[in-house]
PDB file of C-alpha atoms in Angstrom:
ATOM      1  CA  UNK A 223      94.441  60.050  -4.488  1.00 39.00           C
ATOM      2  CA  UNK A 224      96.685  57.260  -5.486  1.00 35.00           C
ATOM      3  CA  UNK A 225      94.727  53.963  -5.390  1.00 32.00           C
ATOM      4  CA  UNK A 226      97.623  52.193  -3.654  1.00 34.00           C
ATOM      5  CA  UNK A 227      97.572  54.759  -0.874  1.00 34.00           C
ATOM      6  CA  UNK A 228      93.800  54.509  -0.530  1.00 36.00           C
ATOM      7  CA  UNK A 229      94.045  50.768  -0.341  1.00 37.00           C
ATOM      8  CA  UNK A 230      96.662  50.978   2.485  1.00 38.00           C
ATOM      9  CA  UNK A 231      94.655  53.516   4.474  1.00 48.00           C
ATOM     10  CA  UNK A 232      92.535  50.930   6.339  1.00 50.00           C
ATOM     11  CA  UNK A 233      95.531  48.783   7.084  1.00 47.00           C
ATOM     12  CA  UNK A 234      97.459  51.739   8.274  1.00 47.00           C
ATOM     13  CA  UNK A 235      94.630  52.861  10.479  1.00 48.00           C
ATOM     14  CA  UNK A 236      94.384  49.342  12.037  1.00 44.00           C
ATOM     15  CA  UNK A 237      98.154  49.397  12.690  1.00 42.00           C
ATOM     16  CA  UNK A 238      98.075  52.874  14.217  1.00 44.00           C
ATOM     17  CA  UNK A 239      94.974  51.890  16.310  1.00 40.00           C
ATOM     18  CA  UNK A 240      96.883  48.844  17.709  1.00 37.00           C
ATOM     19  CA  UNK A 241      99.999  50.945  18.394  1.00 41.00           C
ATOM     20  CA  UNK A 242      98.053  53.723  20.131  1.00 41.00           C
ATOM     21  CA  UNK A 243      96.067  51.256  22.240  1.00 39.00           C
ATOM     22  CA  UNK A 244      99.391  49.657  23.409  1.00 37.00           C
ATOM     23  CA  UNK A 245     100.787  53.035  24.255  1.00 42.00           C
ATOM     24  CA  UNK A 246      97.687  54.384  25.947  1.00 43.00           C
ATOM     25  CA  UNK A 247      97.050  51.309  28.017  1.00 38.00           C
ATOM     26  CA  UNK A 248      99.949  52.166  30.247  1.00 41.00           C
ATOM     27  CA  UNK A 249      99.107  55.886  30.509  1.00 47.00           C
ATOM     28  CA  UNK A 250      97.296  56.192  33.860  1.00 52.00           C
ATOM     29  CA  UNK A 251      98.026  58.526  36.733  1.00 53.00           C
ATOM     30  CA  UNK A 252      96.093  58.473  40.027  1.00 53.00           C
ATOM     31  CA  UNK A 253      96.921  60.738  42.871  1.00 52.00           C
ATOM     32  CA  UNK A 254      94.457  60.792  45.778  1.00 45.00           C
ATOM     33  CA  UNK A 255      95.842  63.446  48.075  1.00 50.00           C
ATOM     34  CA  UNK A 256      96.286  67.172  47.278  1.00 51.00           C
ATOM     35  CA  UNK A 257      99.635  68.786  47.907  1.00 54.00           C
ATOM     36  CA  UNK A 258      97.946  70.939  50.668  1.00 63.00           C
ATOM     37  CA  UNK A 259      94.536  72.086  51.805  1.00 67.00           C
ATOM     38  CA  UNK A 260      94.786  75.495  50.168  1.00 66.00           C
ATOM     39  CA  UNK A 261      95.711  73.980  46.795  1.00 65.00           C
ATOM     40  CA  UNK A 262      92.771  71.486  47.041  1.00 66.00           C
ATOM     41  CA  UNK A 263      90.318  74.271  47.822  1.00 71.00           C
ATOM     42  CA  UNK A 264      91.461  76.385  44.906  1.00 76.00           C
ATOM     43  CA  UNK A 265      91.712  73.434  42.488  1.00 77.00           C
ATOM     44  CA  UNK A 266      88.276  72.039  43.397  1.00 81.00           C
ATOM     45  CA  UNK A 267      86.616  75.522  43.045  1.00 88.00           C
ATOM     46  CA  UNK A 268      87.669  75.681  39.300  1.00 94.00           C
ATOM     47  CA  UNK A 269      85.108  75.090  36.571  1.00 96.00           C
ATOM     48  CA  UNK A 270      85.618  72.130  34.244  1.00 97.00           C
ATOM     49  CA  UNK A 271      86.336  74.557  31.400  1.00 97.00           C
ATOM     50  CA  UNK A 272      89.035  76.410  33.288  1.00 97.00           C
ATOM     51  CA  UNK A 273      90.678  73.092  34.522  1.00 98.00           C
ATOM     52  CA  UNK A 274      90.726  71.749  30.947  1.00 98.00           C
ATOM     53  CA  UNK A 275      92.149  75.021  29.451  1.00 98.00           C
ATOM     54  CA  UNK A 276      94.903  74.992  32.009  1.00 98.00           C
ATOM     55  CA  UNK A 277      95.806  71.271  31.270  1.00 98.00           C
ATOM     56  CA  UNK A 278      96.012  72.195  27.552  1.00 98.00           C
ATOM     57  CA  UNK A 279      98.182  75.295  28.361  1.00 98.00           C
ATOM     58  CA  UNK A 280     100.656  73.327  30.448  1.00 98.00           C
ATOM     59  CA  UNK A 281     100.824  70.471  27.905  1.00 98.00           C
ATOM     60  CA  UNK A 282     101.731  73.012  25.223  1.00 98.00           C
ATOM     61  CA  UNK A 283     104.319  74.679  27.458  1.00 98.00           C
ATOM     62  CA  UNK A 284     105.978  71.289  27.881  1.00 98.00           C
ATOM     63  CA  UNK A 285     105.864  70.577  24.211  1.00 98.00           C
ATOM     64  CA  UNK A 286     107.380  73.998  23.421  1.00 98.00           C
ATOM     65  CA  UNK A 287     110.216  73.330  25.790  1.00 98.00           C
ATOM     66  CA  UNK A 288     111.022  70.191  23.802  1.00 98.00           C
ATOM     67  CA  UNK A 289     110.850  71.876  20.384  1.00 98.00           C
ATOM     68  CA  UNK A 290     107.438  70.558  19.460  1.00 98.00           C
ATOM     69  CA  UNK A 291     104.564  72.426  17.927  1.00 97.00           C
ATOM     70  CA  UNK A 292     101.520  73.685  19.910  1.00 98.00           C
ATOM     71  CA  UNK A 293      98.521  71.348  19.922  1.00 98.00           C
ATOM     72  CA  UNK A 294      95.361  72.958  18.703  1.00 97.00           C
ATOM     73  CA  UNK A 295      92.022  72.251  20.355  1.00 97.00           C
ATOM     74  CA  UNK A 296      89.806  70.258  17.976  1.00 97.00           C
ATOM     75  CA  UNK A 297      86.110  69.692  18.434  1.00 98.00           C
ATOM     76  CA  UNK A 298      85.954  65.968  17.635  1.00 98.00           C
ATOM     77  CA  UNK A 299      89.090  65.225  19.738  1.00 98.00           C
ATOM     78  CA  UNK A 300      87.693  67.319  22.532  1.00 98.00           C
ATOM     79  CA  UNK A 301      84.302  65.623  22.289  1.00 98.00           C
ATOM     80  CA  UNK A 302      85.940  62.154  22.732  1.00 98.00           C
ATOM     81  CA  UNK A 303      87.865  63.316  25.797  1.00 98.00           C
ATOM     82  CA  UNK A 304      84.805  65.112  27.256  1.00 98.00           C
ATOM     83  CA  UNK A 305      82.604  62.089  26.899  1.00 98.00           C
ATOM     84  CA  UNK A 306      85.178  59.724  28.243  1.00 98.00           C
ATOM     85  CA  UNK A 307      86.119  61.824  31.300  1.00 98.00           C
ATOM     86  CA  UNK A 308      82.485  62.295  32.157  1.00 98.00           C
ATOM     87  CA  UNK A 309      81.863  58.511  31.797  1.00 98.00           C
ATOM     88  CA  UNK A 310      84.770  57.711  34.059  1.00 98.00           C
ATOM     89  CA  UNK A 311      83.660  60.255  36.691  1.00 98.00           C
ATOM     90  CA  UNK A 312      80.057  59.155  36.707  1.00 98.00           C
ATOM     91  CA  UNK A 313      80.822  55.477  36.845  1.00 98.00           C
ATOM     92  CA  UNK A 314      83.710  55.698  39.308  1.00 96.00           C
ATOM     93  CA  UNK A 315      85.947  53.816  36.877  1.00 96.00           C
ATOM     94  CA  UNK A 316      89.371  54.508  35.483  1.00 97.00           C
ATOM     95  CA  UNK A 317      90.551  52.886  32.333  1.00 97.00           C
ATOM     96  CA  UNK A 318      91.342  53.871  28.722  1.00 96.00           C
ATOM     97  CA  UNK A 319      88.811  53.981  25.962  1.00 96.00           C
ATOM     98  CA  UNK A 320      89.419  52.042  22.787  1.00 95.00           C
ATOM     99  CA  UNK A 321      91.777  54.237  20.620  1.00 95.00           C
ATOM    100  CA  UNK A 322      89.991  52.757  17.587  1.00 94.00           C
ATOM    101  CA  UNK A 323      86.958  54.776  18.700  1.00 91.00           C
ATOM    102  CA  UNK A 324      88.883  58.031  18.470  1.00 95.00           C
ATOM    103  CA  UNK A 325      90.497  57.024  15.196  1.00 96.00           C
ATOM    104  CA  UNK A 326      87.205  56.249  13.567  1.00 95.00           C
ATOM    105  CA  UNK A 327      84.996  58.918  15.220  1.00 95.00           C
ATOM    106  CA  UNK A 328      87.482  61.687  14.277  1.00 96.00           C
ATOM    107  CA  UNK A 329      88.778  60.168  11.056  1.00 96.00           C
ATOM    108  CA  UNK A 330      92.294  60.388  12.591  1.00 96.00           C
ATOM    109  CA  UNK A 331      95.641  58.666  11.659  1.00 95.00           C
ATOM    110  CA  UNK A 332      97.021  58.979  15.194  1.00 97.00           C
ATOM    111  CA  UNK A 333      95.331  58.823  18.554  1.00 97.00           C
ATOM    112  CA  UNK A 334      96.755  58.790  22.064  1.00 97.00           C
ATOM    113  CA  UNK A 335      95.305  59.298  25.503  1.00 97.00           C
ATOM    114  CA  UNK A 336      96.491  60.121  28.982  1.00 97.00           C
ATOM    115  CA  UNK A 337      94.301  59.864  32.070  1.00 98.00           C
ATOM    116  CA  UNK A 338      94.715  61.399  35.473  1.00 97.00           C
ATOM    117  CA  UNK A 339      92.643  61.492  38.663  1.00 97.00           C
ATOM    118  CA  UNK A 340      93.112  63.390  41.854  1.00 95.00           C
ATOM    119  CA  UNK A 341      92.463  66.546  43.823  1.00 93.00           C
ATOM    120  CA  UNK A 342      95.465  68.208  42.113  1.00 94.00           C
ATOM    121  CA  UNK A 343      96.084  71.272  40.021  1.00 96.00           C
ATOM    122  CA  UNK A 344      96.376  71.108  36.194  1.00 97.00           C
ATOM    123  CA  UNK A 345     100.006  72.076  36.562  1.00 97.00           C
ATOM    124  CA  UNK A 346     100.654  69.183  38.950  1.00 96.00           C
ATOM    125  CA  UNK A 347      98.807  66.738  36.693  1.00 97.00           C
ATOM    126  CA  UNK A 348     100.998  67.640  33.685  1.00 98.00           C
ATOM    127  CA  UNK A 349     104.055  67.479  35.922  1.00 97.00           C
ATOM    128  CA  UNK A 350     103.130  63.939  36.925  1.00 97.00           C
ATOM    129  CA  UNK A 351     102.465  62.958  33.298  1.00 97.00           C
ATOM    130  CA  UNK A 352     105.892  64.297  32.243  1.00 97.00           C
ATOM    131  CA  UNK A 353     107.539  62.201  34.964  1.00 97.00           C
ATOM    132  CA  UNK A 354     105.990  58.982  33.665  1.00 96.00           C
ATOM    133  CA  UNK A 355     107.686  57.419  30.648  1.00 95.00           C
ATOM    134  CA  UNK A 356     104.293  56.320  29.113  1.00 94.00           C
ATOM    135  CA  UNK A 357     102.552  59.630  29.583  1.00 96.00           C
ATOM    136  CA  UNK A 358     105.551  61.660  28.581  1.00 97.00           C
ATOM    137  CA  UNK A 359     105.694  59.585  25.275  1.00 97.00           C
ATOM    138  CA  UNK A 360     102.086  60.503  24.443  1.00 97.00           C
ATOM    139  CA  UNK A 361     102.411  64.172  25.467  1.00 97.00           C
ATOM    140  CA  UNK A 362     105.615  64.681  23.457  1.00 98.00           C
ATOM    141  CA  UNK A 363     104.600  62.607  20.427  1.00 97.00           C
ATOM    142  CA  UNK A 364     105.671  64.316  17.159  1.00 97.00           C
ATOM    143  CA  UNK A 365     102.613  62.799  15.568  1.00 97.00           C
ATOM    144  CA  UNK A 366     100.034  64.566  17.655  1.00 97.00           C
ATOM    145  CA  UNK A 367      98.666  67.817  16.215  1.00 98.00           C
ATOM    146  CA  UNK A 368      95.294  68.216  17.959  1.00 98.00           C
ATOM    147  CA  UNK A 369      94.133  67.961  21.525  1.00 98.00           C
ATOM    148  CA  UNK A 370      90.997  67.619  23.427  1.00 98.00           C
ATOM    149  CA  UNK A 371      90.692  67.566  27.255  1.00 98.00           C
ATOM    150  CA  UNK A 372      87.740  66.561  29.455  1.00 98.00           C
ATOM    151  CA  UNK A 373      87.752  67.043  33.242  1.00 98.00           C
ATOM    152  CA  UNK A 374      85.066  66.189  35.649  1.00 98.00           C
ATOM    153  CA  UNK A 375      84.806  65.856  39.401  1.00 97.00           C
ATOM    154  CA  UNK A 376      83.860  62.380  40.554  1.00 96.00           C
ATOM    155  CA  UNK A 377      81.876  61.273  43.608  1.00 96.00           C
ATOM    156  CA  UNK A 378      85.025  61.343  45.710  1.00 94.00           C
ATOM    157  CA  UNK A 379      85.730  65.021  45.003  1.00 93.00           C
ATOM    158  CA  UNK A 380      88.604  64.270  42.606  1.00 95.00           C
ATOM    159  CA  UNK A 381      89.163  65.561  39.106  1.00 97.00           C
ATOM    160  CA  UNK A 382      89.059  62.834  36.495  1.00 98.00           C
ATOM    161  CA  UNK A 383      90.796  64.029  33.293  1.00 98.00           C
ATOM    162  CA  UNK A 384      91.112  62.476  29.807  1.00 98.00           C
ATOM    163  CA  UNK A 385      93.495  64.195  27.418  1.00 98.00           C
ATOM    164  CA  UNK A 386      93.198  62.940  23.806  1.00 98.00           C
ATOM    165  CA  UNK A 387      95.755  63.632  21.150  1.00 98.00           C
ATOM    166  CA  UNK A 388      95.155  63.153  17.406  1.00 97.00           C
ATOM    167  CA  UNK A 389      96.465  63.757  13.897  1.00 97.00           C
ATOM    168  CA  UNK A 390      94.244  63.920  10.814  1.00 91.00           C
TER     169      UNK A 390
END
């Protein structure tokens, strides 16, 4: 590797971390009421794994409609999303984790995060993200190549979802 590139890598990572924190900080969605009782019952009967897979599926559908590549599930990125969503659900809190954590843990050059909470379907969650400028920016980032999704039900019976996006 070129020594100049290697020397710039820490500075680049710091810049990217700062940028992604700024982007992710505004990426929150909270919806408290389901569209209807039937939807709520079906949505809340899903397993976490099914909910997460559907979120990933709908994110990739939206990306494809905008000419962007499919995001691949990646274990480190998924682990950061899983741990964060579980933490938020268990502590009844709702805020972004430090993007520097994802960058460093996963040795990534890009990290973004979107959060959502509510008794809503994965389809509805992605729909809401796409209708928020900040969320849309993260979901449709040309830099993202990998995805991880964590979804857990909180003490109020709502899904808490963290979707993390990375590039290595």
